[in-house]
Coordinates of C-alpha atoms and ligand atoms in Angstrom, one line a residue:
M78 CA 177.0 71.1 12.0
I79 CA 176.2 67.4 12.8
D80 CA 179.0 65.1 14.0
Q81 CA 178.6 61.3 13.8
F82 CA 179.8 59.0 16.6
D83 CA 178.8 55.6 17.9
I84 CA 178.1 56.8 21.4
V85 CA 177.6 60.2 23.1
V86 CA 178.4 60.3 26.8
I87 CA 177.1 63.5 28.5
G88 CA 179.2 64.3 31.7
S89 CA 182.8 63.8 32.7
G90 CA 182.4 62.6 36.3
I91 CA 183.4 59.1 37.4
A92 CA 180.4 57.5 35.7
G93 CA 180.9 59.3 32.3
L94 CA 184.7 58.7 32.1
T95 CA 184.4 55.0 33.1
T96 CA 181.7 54.4 30.6
A97 CA 183.6 56.1 27.8
L98 CA 186.8 54.1 28.6
A99 CA 185.0 50.8 28.7
A100 CA 183.3 51.4 25.4
A101 CA 186.5 51.0 23.3
P102 CA 186.8 50.5 20.4
K103 CA 183.5 52.3 19.7
R104 CA 184.0 56.0 18.8
V105 CA 182.8 58.0 21.8
A106 CA 182.0 61.7 22.0
L107 CA 182.3 62.9 25.6
I108 CA 180.6 66.2 26.3
T109 CA 181.1 68.1 29.5
R110 CA 180.0 71.5 30.8
G111 CA 183.4 72.6 32.1
A112 CA 186.9 71.1 32.2
L113 CA 187.2 67.4 31.8
S114 CA 186.8 65.5 35.1
R115 CA 186.9 68.7 37.2
D116 CA 183.4 70.0 36.9
G117 CA 181.2 67.4 38.7
S118 CA 180.8 66.1 42.2
S119 CA 183.3 63.2 41.7
R120 CA 186.4 65.2 42.3
W121 CA 185.0 66.5 45.6
A122 CA 184.5 63.1 47.1
Q123 CA 186.4 62.8 50.4
G124 CA 185.7 59.4 52.0
G125 CA 186.4 57.0 49.2
I126 CA 185.1 53.8 47.6
A127 CA 183.4 50.9 49.5
A128 CA 184.7 47.4 48.6
A129 CA 184.9 44.1 50.5
I130 CA 188.6 43.8 50.5
G131 CA 189.5 43.2 54.2
A132 CA 190.2 39.6 55.4
D133 CA 187.1 39.8 57.6
D134 CA 184.8 41.0 54.9
T135 CA 182.7 39.6 52.0
P136 CA 180.6 41.0 49.2
L137 CA 177.6 39.4 51.0
L138 CA 178.3 41.5 54.1
H139 CA 178.7 44.6 52.0
A140 CA 175.4 43.8 50.2
Q141 CA 173.6 43.3 53.5
D142 CA 174.8 46.7 54.8
T143 CA 173.6 48.3 51.5
L144 CA 170.2 46.7 51.9
V145 CA 169.8 47.8 55.5
A146 CA 170.8 51.4 54.6
G147 CA 168.3 51.3 51.7
Q148 CA 165.6 49.9 54.0
Y149 CA 165.2 47.0 51.6
L150 CA 163.7 49.1 48.9
N151 CA 166.8 48.3 46.9
D152 CA 166.9 46.2 43.8
R153 CA 168.6 43.1 45.2
S154 CA 170.2 42.0 41.9
A155 CA 171.7 45.4 41.4
V156 CA 173.1 45.4 44.9
D157 CA 174.7 41.9 44.3
R158 CA 176.2 43.1 41.0
L159 CA 177.6 46.2 42.7
T160 CA 179.2 44.5 45.7
S161 CA 180.5 41.4 44.1
V162 CA 182.7 43.2 41.6
A163 CA 183.7 46.0 43.9
P164 CA 187.1 44.6 44.9
Q165 CA 188.2 43.9 41.3
T166 CA 187.0 47.3 40.3
V167 CA 189.1 49.0 42.9
R168 CA 192.1 46.9 41.7
W169 CA 191.4 48.0 38.1
L170 CA 191.5 51.7 39.2
A171 CA 194.8 51.1 41.0
A172 CA 196.1 49.4 37.9
I173 CA 195.3 52.4 35.7
G174 CA 197.2 54.6 38.1
A175 CA 195.0 55.8 41.0
Q176 CA 197.3 56.1 44.0
F177 CA 195.3 54.8 47.0
D178 CA 196.5 55.0 50.6
T179 CA 198.4 51.8 51.3
R180 CA 200.6 50.4 54.1
E181 CA 203.1 47.5 54.1
N182 CA 202.2 44.3 56.0
A183 CA 204.8 42.2 57.8
R184 CA 205.8 40.5 54.5
H185 CA 206.4 43.9 53.0
E186 CA 203.4 43.6 50.7
K187 CA 201.4 46.8 50.0
R188 CA 197.8 46.6 51.3
F189 CA 195.0 49.2 51.0
V190 CA 194.4 51.1 54.2
L191 CA 190.7 50.5 54.9
G192 CA 188.5 53.1 56.6
R193 CA 185.3 52.5 58.4
E194 CA 182.2 54.7 57.9
A195 CA 178.7 54.8 59.6
A196 CA 176.4 51.8 58.8
H197 CA 179.3 49.7 57.4
S198 CA 179.8 46.6 59.5
R199 CA 183.4 46.3 58.4
A200 CA 186.3 48.6 57.6
R201 CA 186.0 48.7 53.8
I202 CA 186.6 52.3 52.5
V203 CA 189.5 52.6 50.1
H204 CA 190.8 56.2 50.1
A205 CA 193.5 58.4 48.6
G206 CA 195.4 61.3 50.0
G207 CA 193.6 61.0 53.3
D208 CA 190.4 62.9 52.5
A209 CA 191.2 63.7 48.8
S210 CA 189.9 60.5 47.3
G211 CA 187.8 61.9 44.5
A212 CA 190.5 64.2 43.2
E213 CA 193.0 61.4 42.9
I214 CA 190.6 59.0 41.3
M215 CA 189.5 61.6 38.7
R216 CA 193.2 62.5 38.0
A217 CA 193.8 58.8 37.1
L218 CA 190.7 58.4 35.0
A219 CA 191.2 61.7 33.1
K220 CA 194.8 60.6 32.2
A221 CA 193.4 57.3 30.9
V222 CA 190.8 59.1 28.8
G223 CA 193.5 61.5 27.5
D224 CA 195.5 58.4 26.4
A225 CA 192.5 56.6 24.8
G226 CA 192.3 57.0 21.0
H227 CA 188.6 56.2 20.8
I228 CA 187.3 59.2 22.9
T229 CA 186.8 62.8 21.6
V230 CA 186.3 65.3 24.4
F231 CA 184.1 68.4 24.0
E232 CA 184.8 70.7 26.9
Q233 CA 182.8 73.8 27.9
S234 CA 179.9 72.2 26.0
Q235 CA 176.4 71.7 27.3
A236 CA 173.9 69.1 26.0
S237 CA 170.8 71.2 25.5
D238 CA 168.4 68.7 24.0
L239 CA 168.0 65.0 23.1
L240 CA 167.4 64.3 19.4
T241 CA 164.8 61.8 18.4
A242 CA 164.2 59.9 15.1
H243 CA 162.1 56.8 14.4
E244 CA 161.0 56.7 18.1
R245 CA 164.6 56.4 19.3
I246 CA 166.9 58.8 21.0
C247 CA 169.6 59.3 18.3
G248 CA 171.8 62.1 19.5
A249 CA 172.2 65.3 21.4
A250 CA 172.1 69.0 20.6
V251 CA 175.1 70.7 22.1
R252 CA 175.9 74.3 22.9
G253 CA 179.7 74.7 22.8
P254 CA 182.2 77.6 22.7
Q255 CA 181.8 77.9 18.9
G256 CA 178.0 77.8 19.0
D257 CA 175.3 75.1 18.6
F258 CA 176.0 71.7 17.0
A259 CA 174.6 68.2 17.1
I260 CA 176.1 64.8 17.6
A261 CA 174.3 61.8 16.1
A262 CA 174.9 58.5 17.8
A263 CA 173.2 55.1 18.3
A264 CA 173.5 55.4 22.0
V265 CA 173.2 58.5 24.2
V266 CA 174.5 58.1 27.8
L267 CA 173.4 60.5 30.5
A268 CA 176.1 60.7 33.2
T269 CA 175.2 64.2 34.4
G270 CA 175.3 63.7 38.2
G271 CA 173.0 65.0 40.9
I272 CA 170.6 67.8 41.8
G273 CA 172.3 69.5 44.8
A274 CA 172.3 72.9 43.1
L275 CA 168.5 72.9 43.2
Y276 CA 168.6 73.2 47.0
R277 CA 169.6 76.2 49.1
Y278 CA 172.5 74.4 50.7
T279 CA 174.4 71.5 49.1
T280 CA 177.8 69.8 49.1
N281 CA 177.6 69.5 45.2
P282 CA 179.1 71.9 42.7
S283 CA 176.9 74.2 40.6
T284 CA 176.9 71.7 37.6
A285 CA 174.7 69.4 39.7
D286 CA 171.5 71.0 38.7
G287 CA 169.6 68.0 37.4
S288 CA 170.0 69.1 33.8
G289 CA 170.4 65.5 32.5
I290 CA 167.3 64.4 34.4
A291 CA 165.5 67.4 32.8
L292 CA 166.6 66.4 29.3
A293 CA 165.3 62.9 30.0
L294 CA 162.0 64.3 31.4
R295 CA 161.5 66.5 28.3
A296 CA 162.1 63.5 26.0
G297 CA 159.5 61.5 28.0
A298 CA 161.7 59.1 30.0
V299 CA 160.4 57.6 33.3
L300 CA 162.0 58.8 36.5
S301 CA 162.0 56.8 39.8
D302 CA 162.6 57.4 43.5
M303 CA 162.9 61.1 43.3
E304 CA 161.6 61.6 46.9
F305 CA 164.8 60.0 48.2
V306 CA 167.3 62.8 48.7
Q307 CA 170.1 62.4 51.1
F308 CA 171.3 65.3 53.3
H309 CA 174.7 65.4 54.9
P310 CA 174.6 66.6 58.5
T311 CA 177.8 68.5 58.5
A312 CA 178.6 71.1 55.8
L313 CA 180.6 74.2 56.8
A314 CA 178.0 76.8 57.7
P315 CA 177.9 79.7 55.1
L316 CA 178.4 83.3 55.9
S317 CA 175.0 84.9 56.4
G318 CA 172.9 85.1 53.2
H319 CA 175.2 82.9 51.2
S320 CA 173.8 79.7 49.4
G321 CA 175.0 77.1 47.0
Q322 CA 177.9 74.7 47.4
L323 CA 179.4 74.4 50.9
P324 CA 182.5 72.5 52.0
L325 CA 181.8 69.0 53.4
L326 CA 183.1 68.1 56.9
T327 CA 183.7 64.4 56.4
E328 CA 181.9 61.8 58.5
A329 CA 185.4 60.5 59.4
L330 CA 185.7 63.5 61.8
R331 CA 182.8 62.2 63.8
G332 CA 184.3 58.7 63.5
A333 CA 187.5 60.1 65.0
G334 CA 185.5 61.4 68.0
A335 CA 184.4 64.9 67.1
I336 CA 181.1 65.9 68.7
L337 CA 178.2 68.1 67.8
I338 CA 177.4 71.0 70.2
N339 CA 175.0 73.8 70.2
A340 CA 175.6 77.5 70.8
G341 CA 175.5 76.9 74.6
G342 CA 178.3 74.3 74.2
R343 CA 175.9 71.4 75.1
R344 CA 176.3 68.1 73.3
F345 CA 172.8 67.2 72.0
M346 CA 173.1 64.0 69.9
L347 CA 172.8 61.7 72.9
A348 CA 169.2 62.8 73.3
H349 CA 168.5 61.6 69.7
S350 CA 170.2 58.2 69.5
P351 CA 172.4 56.0 71.7
A352 CA 174.9 56.0 68.9
A353 CA 175.1 59.9 69.3
E354 CA 177.2 61.5 66.5
L355 CA 177.6 58.1 64.9
A356 CA 173.9 57.5 64.4
P357 CA 172.7 57.1 60.8
R358 CA 173.4 60.1 58.6
D359 CA 169.7 61.1 58.3
V360 CA 169.1 60.9 62.1
V361 CA 172.1 63.2 62.7
A362 CA 171.1 65.6 59.9
R363 CA 167.5 65.9 61.3
A364 CA 168.9 66.6 64.8
V365 CA 171.1 69.4 63.4
W366 CA 168.1 70.7 61.5
A367 CA 165.9 70.7 64.6
E368 CA 168.6 72.7 66.6
L369 CA 168.8 75.2 63.8
E370 CA 165.0 75.4 63.5
R371 CA 164.9 76.4 67.2
G372 CA 166.9 79.4 66.1
G373 CA 170.2 78.1 67.5
Q374 CA 173.6 77.3 65.9
V375 CA 175.4 74.0 65.7
F376 CA 179.1 73.3 65.8
L377 CA 181.3 70.3 65.2
D378 CA 183.9 70.3 67.9
A379 CA 187.1 68.4 67.0
R380 CA 189.4 70.2 69.4
K381 CA 189.8 67.2 71.8
A382 CA 189.4 64.4 69.3
V383 CA 191.7 65.6 66.6
G384 CA 193.3 68.7 67.8
A385 CA 196.8 69.4 66.6
A386 CA 196.7 66.5 64.1
F387 CA 193.9 68.2 62.1
P388 CA 196.1 69.5 59.2
Q389 CA 197.7 66.1 58.6
R390 CA 194.6 63.9 59.1
F391 CA 192.0 66.1 57.4
P392 CA 193.9 68.4 55.0
T393 CA 190.9 69.2 52.7
V394 CA 188.6 70.2 55.6
F395 CA 191.4 72.1 57.3
A396 CA 192.0 74.1 54.2
A397 CA 188.3 74.9 53.8
C398 CA 188.2 76.1 57.5
Q399 CA 191.2 78.3 57.0
V400 CA 189.5 80.0 54.0
R401 CA 186.7 80.9 56.5
G402 CA 189.2 82.1 59.1
I403 CA 188.4 79.1 61.4
D404 CA 191.2 77.1 63.1
P405 CA 189.5 73.7 63.9
R406 CA 192.4 72.9 66.3
E407 CA 191.2 75.6 68.6
Q408 CA 187.7 76.5 67.6
P409 CA 184.5 74.5 67.1
I410 CA 183.4 74.5 63.4
P411 CA 179.9 76.0 62.6
V412 CA 177.8 73.5 60.6
V413 CA 174.5 73.2 58.7
P414 CA 173.0 70.1 56.9
A415 CA 173.2 70.2 53.1
E416 CA 171.8 68.3 50.2
H417 CA 174.3 65.6 49.3
Y418 CA 173.0 62.8 47.1
L419 CA 170.0 61.8 45.0
M420 CA 169.1 58.1 45.2
G421 CA 166.4 58.5 42.5
G422 CA 166.8 59.6 38.9
V423 CA 166.2 58.3 35.4
R424 CA 164.9 54.8 35.8
V425 CA 167.2 52.2 34.2
D426 CA 167.2 48.5 33.8
V427 CA 170.0 46.0 34.2
H428 CA 171.8 47.4 31.1
A429 CA 171.5 51.0 32.3
A430 CA 168.8 51.5 29.6
S431 CA 166.1 54.0 30.2
S432 CA 162.5 53.7 29.2
L433 CA 163.4 55.4 25.9
P434 CA 165.2 53.3 23.2
G435 CA 168.7 54.6 22.6
L436 CA 168.9 56.5 25.9
Y437 CA 171.0 55.2 28.8
A438 CA 171.8 56.7 32.3
V439 CA 174.6 55.9 34.7
G440 CA 175.9 57.3 38.0
E441 CA 174.0 59.7 40.2
C442 CA 171.5 60.8 37.6
A443 CA 170.3 57.2 37.2
C444 CA 168.1 55.2 39.4
S445 CA 169.3 51.6 39.1
G446 CA 167.6 50.7 42.4
V447 CA 170.9 50.0 44.0
H448 CA 170.5 52.5 46.9
G449 CA 166.8 51.9 47.8
A450 CA 165.6 54.6 50.2
N451 CA 169.0 55.7 51.3
R452 CA 172.6 55.3 50.0
L453 CA 175.2 53.6 52.1
A454 CA 178.2 55.9 52.4
S455 CA 180.9 55.5 49.8
N456 CA 178.7 53.4 47.5
S457 CA 178.2 56.1 44.9
L458 CA 181.7 56.4 43.4
L459 CA 181.5 52.6 43.3
E460 CA 178.2 52.7 41.4
G461 CA 179.6 55.0 38.8
L462 CA 182.6 52.7 38.3
V463 CA 180.8 49.4 38.3
F464 CA 177.7 50.3 36.2
G465 CA 179.8 52.6 34.0
R466 CA 182.1 49.8 33.1
E467 CA 179.2 47.4 32.6
L468 CA 177.5 49.8 30.3
G469 CA 180.6 50.6 28.3
V470 CA 181.3 46.9 27.7
H471 CA 177.7 46.3 26.9
L472 CA 177.7 49.0 24.2
A473 CA 181.1 48.0 22.9
R474 CA 179.9 44.4 22.4
G475 CA 177.9 45.4 19.4
N476 CA 174.8 46.4 21.2
V477 CA 175.2 49.6 19.2
S478 CA 176.4 49.2 15.6
T479 CA 175.3 52.0 13.4
A480 CA 174.9 55.6 14.4
S481 CA 171.6 57.1 13.2
H482 CA 171.9 59.7 10.4
I483 CA 170.4 63.0 11.2
A484 CA 169.9 65.3 8.2
E485 CA 169.2 68.5 10.3
F486 CA 168.4 69.7 13.7
T487 CA 166.9 72.8 15.3
P488 CA 169.1 74.0 18.2
R489 CA 167.2 74.6 21.5
N490 CA 167.5 78.3 22.3
I491 CA 168.3 77.8 26.0
E492 CA 168.2 80.8 28.3
P493 CA 170.7 80.5 31.1
A494 CA 169.4 80.0 34.7
T495 CA 168.7 83.2 36.6
Q496 CA 170.2 83.8 40.1
E497 CA 166.9 85.1 41.4
R498 CA 164.8 82.1 40.3
A499 CA 167.5 79.6 41.3
Q500 CA 167.4 81.1 44.8
K501 CA 163.6 80.9 44.9
I502 CA 163.6 77.2 43.8
G503 CA 166.4 76.5 46.4
D504 CA 164.4 78.1 49.2
V505 CA 161.1 76.3 48.2
L506 CA 162.8 72.9 48.2
W507 CA 164.9 73.6 51.3
R508 CA 161.8 74.5 53.4
N509 CA 159.3 72.1 52.0
A510 CA 161.0 69.1 50.4
G511 CA 164.2 69.0 52.5
L512 CA 165.0 67.0 55.6
V513 CA 161.6 67.2 57.2
R514 CA 158.4 67.2 55.0
D515 CA 154.7 67.3 55.4
A516 CA 151.6 67.5 53.1
T517 CA 151.0 71.2 53.9
G518 CA 154.6 72.2 52.9
L519 CA 154.6 69.9 49.9
F520 CA 151.3 71.3 48.5
S521 CA 152.6 74.8 49.1
A522 CA 155.9 73.9 47.2
R523 CA 153.8 72.5 44.4
E524 CA 151.9 75.8 44.1
Q525 CA 155.0 78.0 44.3
L526 CA 156.8 75.9 41.7
A527 CA 153.8 76.1 39.4
A528 CA 153.8 79.9 39.7
L529 CA 157.5 80.1 39.0
L530 CA 157.1 77.9 35.9
H531 CA 154.3 80.0 34.7
D532 CA 156.6 83.0 34.5
C533 CA 159.4 81.1 32.7
A534 CA 160.1 80.8 29.0
E535 CA 159.6 77.2 27.8
A536 CA 163.3 76.8 26.8
A537 CA 164.8 78.4 29.9
Q538 CA 167.1 76.4 32.1
D539 CA 165.0 77.7 35.0
A540 CA 162.1 75.7 33.5
D541 CA 164.2 72.6 33.5
R542 CA 165.2 73.1 37.1
I543 CA 161.6 73.7 38.1
R544 CA 160.4 70.5 36.4
V545 CA 163.0 68.5 38.2
A546 CA 162.1 70.2 41.5
Q547 CA 158.4 69.4 40.7
S548 CA 159.3 65.7 40.3
I549 CA 160.8 65.6 43.8
V550 CA 157.8 67.3 45.3
D551 CA 155.3 65.1 43.5
A552 CA 157.2 61.9 44.5
A553 CA 157.4 63.2 48.1
L554 CA 153.7 63.8 48.2
A555 CA 152.9 60.4 46.8
R556 CA 154.9 58.6 49.5
R557 CA 153.0 59.2 52.7
D558 CA 155.1 57.1 55.0
S559 CA 158.6 57.9 56.4
I560 CA 161.3 55.7 55.1
G561 CA 165.0 56.1 54.7
A562 CA 166.0 59.6 53.7
H563 CA 162.3 60.5 53.1
Y564 CA 160.9 61.8 56.4
R565 CA 157.3 62.9 56.7
R566 CA 156.5 64.5 60.0
D567 CA 152.8 64.0 59.3
A568 CA 153.2 60.2 58.9
V569 CA 153.4 57.5 61.4
A570 CA 157.1 56.5 61.1
A571 CA 157.2 53.1 59.4
N572 CA 160.9 52.5 59.8
T573 CA 163.9 54.1 61.4
A574 CA 166.7 51.6 60.6
A575 CA 170.2 52.5 59.7
S576 CA 171.3 54.5 56.7
G577 CA 174.6 55.4 55.2
Ligands
LIG707 C1 181.7 66.8 48.7 C2 181.3 65.4 48.3 C3 181.8 64.3 48.9 C4 181.5 63.0 48.5 N1 182.1 61.9 49.0 C5 181.9 60.7 48.5 C6 182.6 59.6 48.9 O1 183.6 59.7 49.7 N2 182.3 58.4 48.4 C7 181.3 58.2 47.5 O2 181.1 57.1 47.0 N3 180.6 59.3 47.0 C8 180.8 60.5 47.5 N4 180.1 61.6 47.1 C9 179.1 61.4 46.0 C10 179.8 61.1 44.7 O3 180.9 62.0 44.6 C11 178.9 61.4 43.5 O4 177.7 60.7 43.7 C12 179.5 60.9 42.3 O5 180.8 61.5 42.1 C13 178.6 61.2 41.1 O6 179.3 60.9 39.9 P1 178.7 61.1 38.5 O7 179.7 60.7 37.5 O8 177.4 60.5 38.4 O9 178.4 62.7 38.4 P2 179.4 64.0 38.5 O10 180.8 63.6 39.0 O11 178.7 65.0 39.3 O12 179.6 64.4 37.0 C14 178.5 65.0 36.3 C15 179.1 65.5 35.0 O13 178.0 65.9 34.1 C16 178.3 67.1 33.5 N5 177.0 67.7 33.1 C17 175.9 67.9 33.8 N6 174.9 68.4 33.0 C18 175.4 68.5 31.7 C19 174.9 68.9 30.5 N7 173.7 69.2 30.3 N8 175.8 68.8 29.4 C20 177.1 68.5 29.6 N9 177.6 68.0 30.7 C21 176.8 68.0 31.8 C22 179.0 67.9 34.7 O14 179.6 69.0 34.2 C23 179.9 66.8 35.2 O15 181.0 66.7 34.3 C24 180.5 62.9 47.5 C25 179.9 64.0 46.9 C26 180.3 65.3 47.3 C27 179.6 66.4 46.6

């Protein structure tokens, strides 16, 4: 069966839903692997959205912080576009129903409560439900999508291939609950999120396995900045032998005064940076990694700083600790670093267009250049919103007019990923293309991935995962200096400035 639409959006995170909404009145098919808005990273976001809303703040200051975090490898014009419309974008979200945390001022006017995060020079993080920002934002966006007449949602449906005709991407092959079908469209938008599930430990859900990036790679699209992978320093340590998605312990805990200690109860961050626990995210993550590499354990101790107020101030983290039988009011919380965010992805231009005509990318799977070598905290939900809206409007304004007609298509017979290979890929990347890299480890990773690929069927999802993993390793080998989130212990450090 072949359906005809104007636009296919693959992925129902913040970037996919925003693009689909903004593309009205074009007819949009929205494909998502699981349940609409609930199957990607977006709903897990805790901190919130960065926007220069405070009286002491400006988009220029926000842009400067973004450039410092990105070590000036950012695309300056993308940064300016992102930061200049951030305040109005947050107001748009509030207008469609997102309930952000607010308080009344002396004149009884409601004002956003603004949080401050590492490497932001001002308090500018708009949040919801304390640390439940992503869930609230996605609830509001999903409701808007449900009310929109121009969007048809295909849940439990996975894009398995991109279709090509006349040297253009003209649709997607999809495997849904009823079998394989195709959607022909003049524009195909990848909004498939990150790659965390490729690593042994990640804060991302299992859908973040780089499948959209793999589709783009298979079709011949250019990727960029794949060496820039951000690790969060504090994920809740897993029980022994467990891998995959780990609960995030938000940076706001360290902002509130929680400290990092080792198994001997010694605070170790002061030896790494005068800013201690509030040092840039990659500095803290590497310090935690070093403690663990010495065979120790690391804990986040919030007993003094947060104590009895933990359940009210950090309800999401408190619930995750409880599941593990930990009471953070009385016990330090065991932590490990975990893959958190990919700065690179499918290279796109100012209109989110990839190097292949007809193929667009937005959100975490795209590399718009906005983050440079490291993402400033809370800029990624914003990126999905701002560039998603821009892309939707661009496509709606007649930049797509007629959907291509496809007479037939051959479904790709995808074999599901295997647990055993996923674990091997995760271990290879974690050890050799993780927080600390060197040429020996990266060459070894290259060999191990080639051997794994050799044993895979061409159409297997494992092969897709391995190709994305290879693109990370190759990019990390090519960049010999240390910059931003990319740290080579065999390089003379070029830069160690702040990151988000
Ligand atoms: C725990 C956590 C906390 C975070 N906190 C913050 C924060 O406070 N502020 C901030 O700015 N950022 C935060 N981030 C990062 C941010 O949440 C993500 O970068 C952002 O949500 C990515 O949005 P997205 O729309 O690009 O992708 P996602 O939300 O990951 O959505 C991807 C979608 O693509 C679908 N998909 C993937 N492959 C296919 C396929 N082949 N076929 C069909 N569908 C497919 C998935 O099912 C999913 O629907 C956090 C991330 C995590 C994990």
